Structures are given as C-alpha cells and as structure tokens.
Amino acid sequence: DEAPQRAESLLKQMELRFLRGDIELKPNVFSYASVIKAWTRCNEPLRGEKLLKRMEKAGVRPNAVCFFMVVAAWARSGEKGSAKRVENLLDRKLLHEEGYHGVASVNPDVKIYNAVIDTWVNSGEKGAPQRAEELLEYMEKMYQTGKRELKPSVGTYSSVIKALSLSDDADAAAKRADEIFGRVTALQEEGDRSLKPDKIMVQAMIDVWSKCTTSEAASKIEALNMGYYDVENTDICNGSDVMRVQGMKDVNATMTFFR
C-alpha cells in the first residue's frame, strides 16, 4: 500500500521545513498519529513503533491513542517477540515520569493493557498465561487504589481466560480460569453490570474446560452452556465439547478398571 509511504514522506517534509525555520509546519501529535495509523492499519507495527521514538526525539508527546495503535498492531501480528516489544513500550511509559527525551509520559489505560494481554495470547510465547494473569492482577490492584482508567473490562478477563487455555497444565489452568470467572460473576451480582459475561468469555471458559481431564470438566461445560444460553440468544456449545470430555472420562475410568 502506497498510502503510508506517502503520509510518511509528507511528515518528513514537514520535519525538514521546520528544521529550516518554518515554525508553522512543526509536526504535532496529530501529524505523527496520522502516519502511525496509516502504518499500523497495514499491519506494520514496527514502522509505527519507530515513529513513536521519532516523535519523542522531536519533543512531541505521544498520546494514549498513538501507543494503543502500535500495541494493538503488535497484538494482531502474532509475531515472535511481539509480547516483549509491547512490554518494553509499557515500561517506557510506566517507569519514567518524564518519559524519554524530557517528554511527559502517558498513563496506560485499560485499552492499552488489554492490547498487551492480547499480544501475549496471540504470540504463543512460553509464559503467556502467567504473564496475562500478572497483568490482570496489577490492573485490579491499581483500580482498587483509585486508578479508574485501569478497571479490568469483560474483554480483559476474556483474554486472560483465553491465555489460560494455552497452558501446558490444562487442569491447573481450568482451576485458575474458574476462579477468575467466579470473580467476574461475583462483581456482576454485586451490581457491576459492565462485567456481565459475554459470548466470548463463556466460549473461552468452555475452551479451557474442554482441555481439562478432571471429573468435573463435562459438568462445568454443560453448566456454562445452560447458564449462559441467553447470551446473544446463541447456544454457545453444540455438545461436542461435553461429549469429548465425557469420552475422556470414560477412557480414564476404563483404564482405572483394568489397573
């Protein structure tokens, strides 16, 4: 796509003319954001990340939207090493009160953290489930101290549960996911309507339990399907997950019998 290249070319011309004394053409945050948007929409997160560094060196403060576009692009990429890259971006904002090059940092919000968690999930990197949980726990802790912008959303919890479904220890992951799901439903029952489990969250829970070998897995899947049948008026589980888990239980029972 030539659009991002044309946009960056115009930005370079603005930078050059400003350096030559044309003050009116000094690029601002919107100038850089437009080019970042162009590159990240074409799934070029590295180009977007380089622009973040460029604007910081130019003394232009990146806003939350700029960071979100870059992190979200890395999340979509699924590239190896993408999770570490977005963690570095997050650290730059969290650990430096004045950011790089004297530019004030931007406080990450729930959208940015969700994108970081999604990057871990999509990267398939080892340790993704654990890191996703750590980020969720940090968000919950910060929200409790008054940082309302870090309140975990339904999407946050869904992504963490999805990360757990990738764990090598399926039984332990199912237990952890069940605890998280319990926290969400408890908060909803206490009056937080924004945390009503949606189809994505319930399906993530079914995916976790479908990989579990414990005796309660089939009943958990059935309960999820029956209990959340009204989510978007769609029957989430078609029965194959229950049948597969039940089949695993039958095999385990048979093996036990012949021991």
PDB file of C-alpha atoms in Angstrom:
ATOM      1  CA  ASP A   1       0.000   0.000   0.000  1.00  0.00           C
ATOM      2  CA  GLU A   2       1.457   3.369  -1.032  1.00  0.00           C
ATOM      3  CA  ALA A   3      -0.690   5.456   1.345  1.00  0.00           C
ATOM      4  CA  PRO A   4       1.558   5.003   4.433  1.00  0.00           C
ATOM      5  CA  GLN A   5       4.662   5.808   2.396  1.00  0.00           C
ATOM      6  CA  ARG A   6       3.092   8.996   1.026  1.00  0.00           C
ATOM      7  CA  ALA A   7       1.979  10.003   4.519  1.00  0.00           C
ATOM      8  CA  GLU A   8       5.459   9.480   5.958  1.00  0.00           C
ATOM      9  CA  SER A   9       7.010  11.355   3.057  1.00  0.00           C
ATOM     10  CA  LEU A  10       4.830  14.373   3.835  1.00  0.00           C
ATOM     11  CA  LEU A  11       5.754  14.097   7.518  1.00  0.00           C
ATOM     12  CA  LYS A  12       9.462  14.116   6.657  1.00  0.00           C
ATOM     13  CA  GLN A  13       8.947  17.218   4.532  1.00  0.00           C
ATOM     14  CA  MET A  14       7.238  18.941   7.476  1.00  0.00           C
ATOM     15  CA  GLU A  15      10.096  17.957   9.797  1.00  0.00           C
ATOM     16  CA  LEU A  16      12.704  19.230   7.334  1.00  0.00           C
ATOM     17  CA  ARG A  17      10.973  22.555   6.704  1.00  0.00           C
ATOM     18  CA  PHE A  18      10.527  23.081  10.437  1.00  0.00           C
ATOM     19  CA  LEU A  19      14.254  22.498  10.990  1.00  0.00           C
ATOM     20  CA  ARG A  20      14.919  25.093   8.301  1.00  0.00           C
ATOM     21  CA  GLY A  21      12.913  27.660  10.238  1.00  0.00           C
ATOM     22  CA  ASP A  22       9.320  27.264   9.039  1.00  0.00           C
ATOM     23  CA  ILE A  23       7.746  27.220  12.516  1.00  0.00           C
ATOM     24  CA  GLU A  24       4.207  26.913  11.194  1.00  0.00           C
ATOM     25  CA  LEU A  25       4.993  23.464   9.760  1.00  0.00           C
ATOM     26  CA  LYS A  26       6.209  21.938  13.029  1.00  0.00           C
ATOM     27  CA  PRO A  27       4.639  18.429  13.196  1.00  0.00           C
ATOM     28  CA  ASN A  28       2.342  17.911  16.187  1.00  0.00           C
ATOM     29  CA  VAL A  29       0.917  14.806  17.817  1.00  0.00           C
ATOM     30  CA  PHE A  30      -1.824  14.579  15.196  1.00  0.00           C
ATOM     31  CA  SER A  31       0.723  14.665  12.368  1.00  0.00           C
ATOM     32  CA  TYR A  32       2.566  11.681  13.804  1.00  0.00           C
ATOM     33  CA  ALA A  33      -0.628   9.891  14.831  1.00  0.00           C
ATOM     34  CA  SER A  34      -1.928  10.016  11.270  1.00  0.00           C
ATOM     35  CA  VAL A  35       1.181   8.328   9.922  1.00  0.00           C
ATOM     36  CA  ILE A  36       1.213   5.774  12.760  1.00  0.00           C
ATOM     37  CA  LYS A  37      -2.397   4.966  11.933  1.00  0.00           C
ATOM     38  CA  ALA A  38      -1.534   4.509   8.261  1.00  0.00           C
ATOM     39  CA  TRP A  39       1.262   2.033   9.010  1.00  0.00           C
ATOM     40  CA  THR A  40      -0.497   0.083  11.756  1.00  0.00           C
ATOM     41  CA  ARG A  41      -3.637  -0.326   9.639  1.00  0.00           C
ATOM     42  CA  CYS A  42      -1.373  -2.026   7.097  1.00  0.00           C
ATOM     43  CA  ASN A  43      -0.102  -4.359   9.830  1.00  0.00           C
ATOM     44  CA  GLU A  44       3.293  -2.686  10.084  1.00  0.00           C
ATOM     45  CA  PRO A  45       3.720  -2.319  13.859  1.00  0.00           C
ATOM     46  CA  LEU A  46       7.489  -1.869  13.663  1.00  0.00           C
ATOM     47  CA  ARG A  47       7.083   1.203  11.458  1.00  0.00           C
ATOM     48  CA  GLY A  48       4.585   2.585  13.959  1.00  0.00           C
ATOM     49  CA  GLU A  49       6.945   1.910  16.856  1.00  0.00           C
ATOM     50  CA  LYS A  50       9.790   3.713  15.095  1.00  0.00           C
ATOM     51  CA  LEU A  51       7.522   6.726  14.662  1.00  0.00           C
ATOM     52  CA  LEU A  52       6.832   6.753  18.411  1.00  0.00           C
ATOM     53  CA  LYS A  53      10.552   7.043  19.043  1.00  0.00           C
ATOM     54  CA  ARG A  54      10.869   9.694  16.368  1.00  0.00           C
ATOM     55  CA  MET A  55       8.206  11.915  17.857  1.00  0.00           C
ATOM     56  CA  GLU A  56       9.709  11.524  21.338  1.00  0.00           C
ATOM     57  CA  LYS A  57      13.086  12.688  20.000  1.00  0.00           C
ATOM     58  CA  ALA A  58      11.330  15.636  18.358  1.00  0.00           C
ATOM     59  CA  GLY A  59       9.864  16.599  21.738  1.00  0.00           C
ATOM     60  CA  VAL A  60       6.311  15.718  20.757  1.00  0.00           C
ATOM     61  CA  ARG A  61       4.403  13.875  23.455  1.00  0.00           C
ATOM     62  CA  PRO A  62       2.751  10.671  22.146  1.00  0.00           C
ATOM     63  CA  ASN A  63      -0.800  10.354  23.417  1.00  0.00           C
ATOM     64  CA  ALA A  64      -2.574   7.174  24.524  1.00  0.00           C
ATOM     65  CA  VAL A  65      -4.064   6.677  21.065  1.00  0.00           C
ATOM     66  CA  CYS A  66      -0.599   6.571  19.475  1.00  0.00           C
ATOM     67  CA  PHE A  67       0.578   3.915  21.899  1.00  0.00           C
ATOM     68  CA  PHE A  68      -2.631   1.919  21.579  1.00  0.00           C
ATOM     69  CA  MET A  69      -2.411   1.785  17.782  1.00  0.00           C
ATOM     70  CA  VAL A  70       1.130   0.415  17.935  1.00  0.00           C
ATOM     71  CA  VAL A  71       0.429  -2.112  20.702  1.00  0.00           C
ATOM     72  CA  ALA A  72      -2.776  -3.289  19.016  1.00  0.00           C
ATOM     73  CA  ALA A  73      -0.871  -3.770  15.750  1.00  0.00           C
ATOM     74  CA  TRP A  74       1.703  -5.926  17.529  1.00  0.00           C
ATOM     75  CA  ALA A  75      -1.164  -7.895  19.092  1.00  0.00           C
ATOM     76  CA  ARG A  76      -2.665  -8.592  15.667  1.00  0.00           C
ATOM     77  CA  SER A  77       0.691  -9.577  14.198  1.00  0.00           C
ATOM     78  CA  GLY A  78       1.222 -12.660  16.346  1.00  0.00           C
ATOM     79  CA  GLU A  79       4.929 -12.317  15.593  1.00  0.00           C
ATOM     80  CA  LYS A  80       7.548 -13.979  17.745  1.00  0.00           C
ATOM     81  CA  GLY A  81       8.962 -11.452  20.180  1.00  0.00           C
ATOM     82  CA  SER A  82       5.961  -9.124  19.854  1.00  0.00           C
ATOM     83  CA  ALA A  83       4.985  -9.553  23.514  1.00  0.00           C
ATOM     84  CA  LYS A  84       8.415  -8.439  24.714  1.00  0.00           C
ATOM     85  CA  ARG A  85       8.285  -5.419  22.418  1.00  0.00           C
ATOM     86  CA  VAL A  86       4.973  -4.185  23.828  1.00  0.00           C
ATOM     87  CA  GLU A  87       6.210  -4.811  27.370  1.00  0.00           C
ATOM     88  CA  ASN A  88       9.140  -2.519  26.591  1.00  0.00           C
ATOM     89  CA  LEU A  89       6.711   0.140  25.372  1.00  0.00           C
ATOM     90  CA  LEU A  90       4.706  -0.268  28.570  1.00  0.00           C
ATOM     91  CA  ASP A  91       7.826   0.021  30.737  1.00  0.00           C
ATOM     92  CA  ARG A  92       8.874   3.201  28.942  1.00  0.00           C
ATOM     93  CA  LYS A  93       5.624   4.808  29.991  1.00  0.00           C
ATOM     94  CA  LEU A  94       5.436   3.401  33.496  1.00  0.00           C
ATOM     95  CA  LEU A  95       9.000   3.783  34.715  1.00  0.00           C
ATOM     96  CA  HIS A  96       9.860   7.287  33.500  1.00  0.00           C
ATOM     97  CA  GLU A  97       7.822  10.130  34.927  1.00  0.00           C
ATOM     98  CA  GLU A  98       9.134  12.439  32.255  1.00  0.00           C
ATOM     99  CA  GLY A  99       9.367   9.793  29.555  1.00  0.00           C
ATOM    100  CA  TYR A 100      12.255   9.791  27.090  1.00  0.00           C
ATOM    101  CA  HIS A 101      13.973  12.989  25.983  1.00  0.00           C
ATOM    102  CA  GLY A 102      12.098  15.043  28.566  1.00  0.00           C
ATOM    103  CA  VAL A 103       8.696  14.239  27.066  1.00  0.00           C
ATOM    104  CA  ALA A 104       5.998  13.621  29.669  1.00  0.00           C
ATOM    105  CA  SER A 105       4.836  10.018  29.754  1.00  0.00           C
ATOM    106  CA  VAL A 106       1.302   8.816  29.101  1.00  0.00           C
ATOM    107  CA  ASN A 107      -0.565   6.801  31.709  1.00  0.00           C
ATOM    108  CA  PRO A 108      -1.652   3.469  30.173  1.00  0.00           C
ATOM    109  CA  ASP A 109      -5.386   2.775  30.293  1.00  0.00           C
ATOM    110  CA  VAL A 110      -7.438  -0.420  30.113  1.00  0.00           C
ATOM    111  CA  LYS A 111      -7.391  -0.450  26.299  1.00  0.00           C
ATOM    112  CA  ILE A 112      -3.603  -0.433  26.199  1.00  0.00           C
ATOM    113  CA  TYR A 113      -3.335  -3.145  28.848  1.00  0.00           C
ATOM    114  CA  ASN A 114      -5.916  -5.260  27.030  1.00  0.00           C
ATOM    115  CA  ALA A 115      -3.850  -4.950  23.865  1.00  0.00           C
ATOM    116  CA  VAL A 116      -0.712  -6.004  25.761  1.00  0.00           C
ATOM    117  CA  ILE A 117      -2.512  -9.081  27.108  1.00  0.00           C
ATOM    118  CA  ASP A 118      -3.806  -9.889  23.616  1.00  0.00           C
ATOM    119  CA  THR A 119      -0.254  -9.653  22.306  1.00  0.00           C
ATOM    120  CA  TRP A 120       0.846 -12.307  24.794  1.00  0.00           C
ATOM    121  CA  VAL A 121      -2.100 -14.518  23.832  1.00  0.00           C
ATOM    122  CA  ASN A 122      -1.522 -14.217  20.086  1.00  0.00           C
ATOM    123  CA  SER A 123       2.258 -14.550  20.286  1.00  0.00           C
ATOM    124  CA  GLY A 124       2.049 -18.104  21.596  1.00  0.00           C
ATOM    125  CA  GLU A 125       5.169 -17.429  23.639  1.00  0.00           C
ATOM    126  CA  LYS A 126       6.032 -19.537  26.652  1.00  0.00           C
ATOM    127  CA  GLY A 127       4.824 -17.945  29.859  1.00  0.00           C
ATOM    128  CA  ALA A 128       1.901 -16.149  28.198  1.00  0.00           C
ATOM    129  CA  PRO A 129      -0.751 -17.487  30.648  1.00  0.00           C
ATOM    130  CA  GLN A 130       1.276 -16.480  33.689  1.00  0.00           C
ATOM    131  CA  ARG A 131       2.107 -13.028  32.333  1.00  0.00           C
ATOM    132  CA  ALA A 132      -1.522 -12.405  31.360  1.00  0.00           C
ATOM    133  CA  GLU A 133      -2.591 -13.194  34.921  1.00  0.00           C
ATOM    134  CA  GLU A 134       0.101 -10.930  36.346  1.00  0.00           C
ATOM    135  CA  LEU A 135      -1.105  -8.029  34.205  1.00  0.00           C
ATOM    136  CA  LEU A 136      -4.713  -8.642  35.287  1.00  0.00           C
ATOM    137  CA  GLU A 137      -3.722  -8.717  38.964  1.00  0.00           C
ATOM    138  CA  TYR A 138      -1.802  -5.460  38.522  1.00  0.00           C
ATOM    139  CA  MET A 139      -4.816  -3.817  36.878  1.00  0.00           C
ATOM    140  CA  GLU A 140      -7.137  -4.983  39.665  1.00  0.00           C
ATOM    141  CA  LYS A 141      -4.727  -3.712  42.306  1.00  0.00           C
ATOM    142  CA  MET A 142      -4.301  -0.321  40.651  1.00  0.00           C
ATOM    143  CA  TYR A 143      -8.057   0.049  40.171  1.00  0.00           C
ATOM    144  CA  GLN A 144      -8.592  -0.600  43.867  1.00  0.00           C
ATOM    145  CA  THR A 145      -6.143   2.202  44.685  1.00  0.00           C
ATOM    146  CA  GLY A 146      -8.193   4.666  42.643  1.00  0.00           C
ATOM    147  CA  LYS A 147      -6.856   4.376  39.090  1.00  0.00           C
ATOM    148  CA  ARG A 148     -10.236   4.092  37.404  1.00  0.00           C
ATOM    149  CA  GLU A 149      -8.695   4.023  33.939  1.00  0.00           C
ATOM    150  CA  LEU A 150      -7.247   0.577  34.755  1.00  0.00           C
ATOM    151  CA  LYS A 151     -10.507  -1.095  35.711  1.00  0.00           C
ATOM    152  CA  PRO A 152     -10.462  -4.530  34.001  1.00  0.00           C
ATOM    153  CA  SER A 153     -13.208  -4.965  31.425  1.00  0.00           C
ATOM    154  CA  VAL A 154     -15.038  -8.058  30.221  1.00  0.00           C
ATOM    155  CA  GLY A 155     -12.508  -8.126  27.394  1.00  0.00           C
ATOM    156  CA  THR A 156      -9.624  -8.144  29.887  1.00  0.00           C
ATOM    157  CA  TYR A 157     -10.965 -11.165  31.734  1.00  0.00           C
ATOM    158  CA  SER A 158     -11.840 -12.953  28.486  1.00  0.00           C
ATOM    159  CA  SER A 159      -8.316 -12.510  27.138  1.00  0.00           C
ATOM    160  CA  VAL A 160      -6.738 -13.804  30.343  1.00  0.00           C
ATOM    161  CA  ILE A 161      -9.017 -16.862  30.322  1.00  0.00           C
ATOM    162  CA  LYS A 162      -8.091 -17.420  26.671  1.00  0.00           C
ATOM    163  CA  ALA A 163      -4.419 -17.223  27.652  1.00  0.00           C
ATOM    164  CA  LEU A 164      -5.008 -19.886  30.297  1.00  0.00           C
ATOM    165  CA  SER A 165      -6.478 -22.176  27.646  1.00  0.00           C
ATOM    166  CA  LEU A 166      -2.991 -22.225  26.077  1.00  0.00           C
ATOM    167  CA  SER A 167      -1.349 -23.518  29.249  1.00  0.00           C
ATOM    168  CA  ASP A 168       0.565 -26.795  29.238  1.00  0.00           C
ATOM    169  CA  ASP A 169      -1.064 -27.691  32.551  1.00  0.00           C
ATOM    170  CA  ALA A 170      -4.701 -27.853  31.442  1.00  0.00           C
ATOM    171  CA  ASP A 171      -6.106 -28.960  34.800  1.00  0.00           C
ATOM    172  CA  ALA A 172      -4.424 -26.188  36.785  1.00  0.00           C
ATOM    173  CA  ALA A 173      -5.389 -23.665  34.096  1.00  0.00           C
ATOM    174  CA  ALA A 174      -9.041 -24.683  34.314  1.00  0.00           C
ATOM    175  CA  LYS A 175      -8.991 -24.160  38.068  1.00  0.00           C
ATOM    176  CA  ARG A 176      -7.429 -20.699  37.704  1.00  0.00           C
ATOM    177  CA  ALA A 177      -9.881 -19.744  34.952  1.00  0.00           C
ATOM    178  CA  ASP A 178     -12.778 -20.874  37.120  1.00  0.00           C
ATOM    179  CA  GLU A 179     -11.546 -18.638  39.945  1.00  0.00           C
ATOM    180  CA  ILE A 180     -11.317 -15.658  37.595  1.00  0.00           C
ATOM    181  CA  PHE A 181     -14.758 -16.364  36.146  1.00  0.00           C
ATOM    182  CA  GLY A 182     -16.086 -16.570  39.707  1.00  0.00           C
ATOM    183  CA  ARG A 183     -14.662 -13.121  40.491  1.00  0.00           C
ATOM    184  CA  VAL A 184     -16.358 -11.672  37.425  1.00  0.00           C
ATOM    185  CA  THR A 185     -19.766 -13.173  38.209  1.00  0.00           C
ATOM    186  CA  ALA A 186     -19.468 -12.085  41.843  1.00  0.00           C
ATOM    187  CA  LEU A 187     -18.757  -8.485  40.825  1.00  0.00           C
ATOM    188  CA  GLN A 188     -21.700  -8.591  38.435  1.00  0.00           C
ATOM    189  CA  GLU A 189     -24.006  -9.885  41.167  1.00  0.00           C
ATOM    190  CA  GLU A 190     -22.796  -7.054  43.396  1.00  0.00           C
ATOM    191  CA  GLY A 191     -24.112  -4.581  40.833  1.00  0.00           C
ATOM    192  CA  ASP A 192     -21.352  -4.074  38.253  1.00  0.00           C
ATOM    193  CA  ARG A 193     -23.385  -4.528  35.078  1.00  0.00           C
ATOM    194  CA  SER A 194     -20.397  -3.764  32.887  1.00  0.00           C
ATOM    195  CA  LEU A 195     -18.923  -7.150  33.813  1.00  0.00           C
ATOM    196  CA  LYS A 196     -21.734  -9.351  32.557  1.00  0.00           C
ATOM    197  CA  PRO A 197     -20.057 -12.390  30.918  1.00  0.00           C
ATOM    198  CA  ASP A 198     -20.484 -12.298  27.160  1.00  0.00           C
ATOM    199  CA  LYS A 199     -20.298 -14.977  24.498  1.00  0.00           C
ATOM    200  CA  ILE A 200     -16.544 -14.572  24.064  1.00  0.00           C
ATOM    201  CA  MET A 201     -15.849 -15.068  27.766  1.00  0.00           C
ATOM    202  CA  VAL A 202     -18.133 -18.090  28.051  1.00  0.00           C
ATOM    203  CA  GLN A 203     -16.587 -19.673  24.964  1.00  0.00           C
ATOM    204  CA  ALA A 204     -13.118 -19.082  26.440  1.00  0.00           C
ATOM    205  CA  MET A 205     -14.236 -20.879  29.605  1.00  0.00           C
ATOM    206  CA  ILE A 206     -15.582 -23.783  27.540  1.00  0.00           C
ATOM    207  CA  ASP A 207     -12.261 -23.976  25.685  1.00  0.00           C
ATOM    208  CA  VAL A 208     -10.373 -24.167  28.987  1.00  0.00           C
ATOM    209  CA  TRP A 209     -12.592 -26.887  30.432  1.00  0.00           C
ATOM    210  CA  SER A 210     -12.621 -28.887  27.183  1.00  0.00           C
ATOM    211  CA  LYS A 211      -8.869 -29.469  27.602  1.00  0.00           C
ATOM    212  CA  CYS A 212      -9.214 -30.447  31.254  1.00  0.00           C
ATOM    213  CA  THR A 213      -9.052 -34.108  32.347  1.00  0.00           C
ATOM    214  CA  THR A 214     -10.709 -33.781  35.754  1.00  0.00           C
ATOM    215  CA  SER A 215     -14.063 -35.412  36.512  1.00  0.00           C
ATOM    216  CA  GLU A 216     -15.897 -32.082  36.762  1.00  0.00           C
ATOM    217  CA  ALA A 217     -14.982 -30.823  33.279  1.00  0.00           C
ATOM    218  CA  ALA A 218     -18.063 -32.132  31.449  1.00  0.00           C
ATOM    219  CA  SER A 219     -20.471 -30.803  34.072  1.00  0.00           C
ATOM    220  CA  LYS A 220     -18.717 -27.421  34.025  1.00  0.00           C
ATOM    221  CA  ILE A 221     -19.124 -27.145  30.257  1.00  0.00           C
ATOM    222  CA  GLU A 222     -22.764 -28.162  30.466  1.00  0.00           C
ATOM    223  CA  ALA A 223     -23.405 -25.628  33.236  1.00  0.00           C
ATOM    224  CA  LEU A 224     -21.766 -22.871  31.216  1.00  0.00           C
ATOM    225  CA  ASN A 225     -23.868 -23.695  28.200  1.00  0.00           C
ATOM    226  CA  MET A 226     -27.114 -23.922  30.147  1.00  0.00           C
ATOM    227  CA  GLY A 227     -26.408 -20.969  32.425  1.00  0.00           C
ATOM    228  CA  TYR A 228     -25.476 -18.583  29.621  1.00  0.00           C
ATOM    229  CA  TYR A 229     -27.785 -19.826  26.891  1.00  0.00           C
ATOM    230  CA  ASP A 230     -29.304 -16.347  26.652  1.00  0.00           C
ATOM    231  CA  VAL A 231     -26.002 -14.678  25.730  1.00  0.00           C
ATOM    232  CA  GLU A 232     -26.804 -13.098  22.344  1.00  0.00           C
ATOM    233  CA  ASN A 233     -29.586 -15.708  22.058  1.00  0.00           C
ATOM    234  CA  THR A 234     -26.988 -18.214  20.912  1.00  0.00           C
ATOM    235  CA  ASP A 235     -26.319 -21.750  22.092  1.00  0.00           C
ATOM    236  CA  ILE A 236     -22.574 -21.477  22.625  1.00  0.00           C
ATOM    237  CA  CYS A 237     -21.725 -25.145  22.997  1.00  0.00           C
ATOM    238  CA  ASN A 238     -23.116 -27.621  20.457  1.00  0.00           C
ATOM    239  CA  GLY A 239     -22.455 -30.602  22.677  1.00  0.00           C
ATOM    240  CA  SER A 240     -19.224 -31.765  21.058  1.00  0.00           C
ATOM    241  CA  ASP A 241     -17.125 -30.368  23.896  1.00  0.00           C
ATOM    242  CA  VAL A 242     -19.225 -32.145  26.501  1.00  0.00           C
ATOM    243  CA  MET A 243     -19.122 -35.397  24.522  1.00  0.00           C
ATOM    244  CA  ARG A 244     -15.357 -35.162  24.049  1.00  0.00           C
ATOM    245  CA  VAL A 245     -14.711 -34.530  27.738  1.00  0.00           C
ATOM    246  CA  GLN A 246     -17.179 -37.233  28.731  1.00  0.00           C
ATOM    247  CA  GLY A 247     -15.360 -39.588  26.383  1.00  0.00           C
ATOM    248  CA  MET A 248     -12.078 -38.743  28.084  1.00  0.00           C
ATOM    249  CA  LYS A 249     -13.668 -39.524  31.445  1.00  0.00           C
ATOM    250  CA  ASP A 250     -14.922 -42.880  30.148  1.00  0.00           C
ATOM    251  CA  VAL A 251     -11.445 -43.775  28.868  1.00  0.00           C
ATOM    252  CA  ASN A 252      -9.892 -42.816  32.194  1.00  0.00           C
ATOM    253  CA  ALA A 253     -12.481 -44.896  34.058  1.00  0.00           C
ATOM    254  CA  THR A 254     -11.785 -47.899  31.822  1.00  0.00           C
ATOM    255  CA  MET A 255      -8.035 -47.587  32.341  1.00  0.00           C
ATOM    256  CA  THR A 256      -8.588 -47.412  36.099  1.00  0.00           C
ATOM    257  CA  PHE A 257     -10.743 -50.571  35.983  1.00  0.00           C
ATOM    258  CA  PHE A 258      -8.001 -52.608  34.281  1.00  0.00           C
ATOM    259  CA  ARG A 259      -5.190 -51.443  36.553  1.00  0.00           C
TER     260      ARG A 259
END
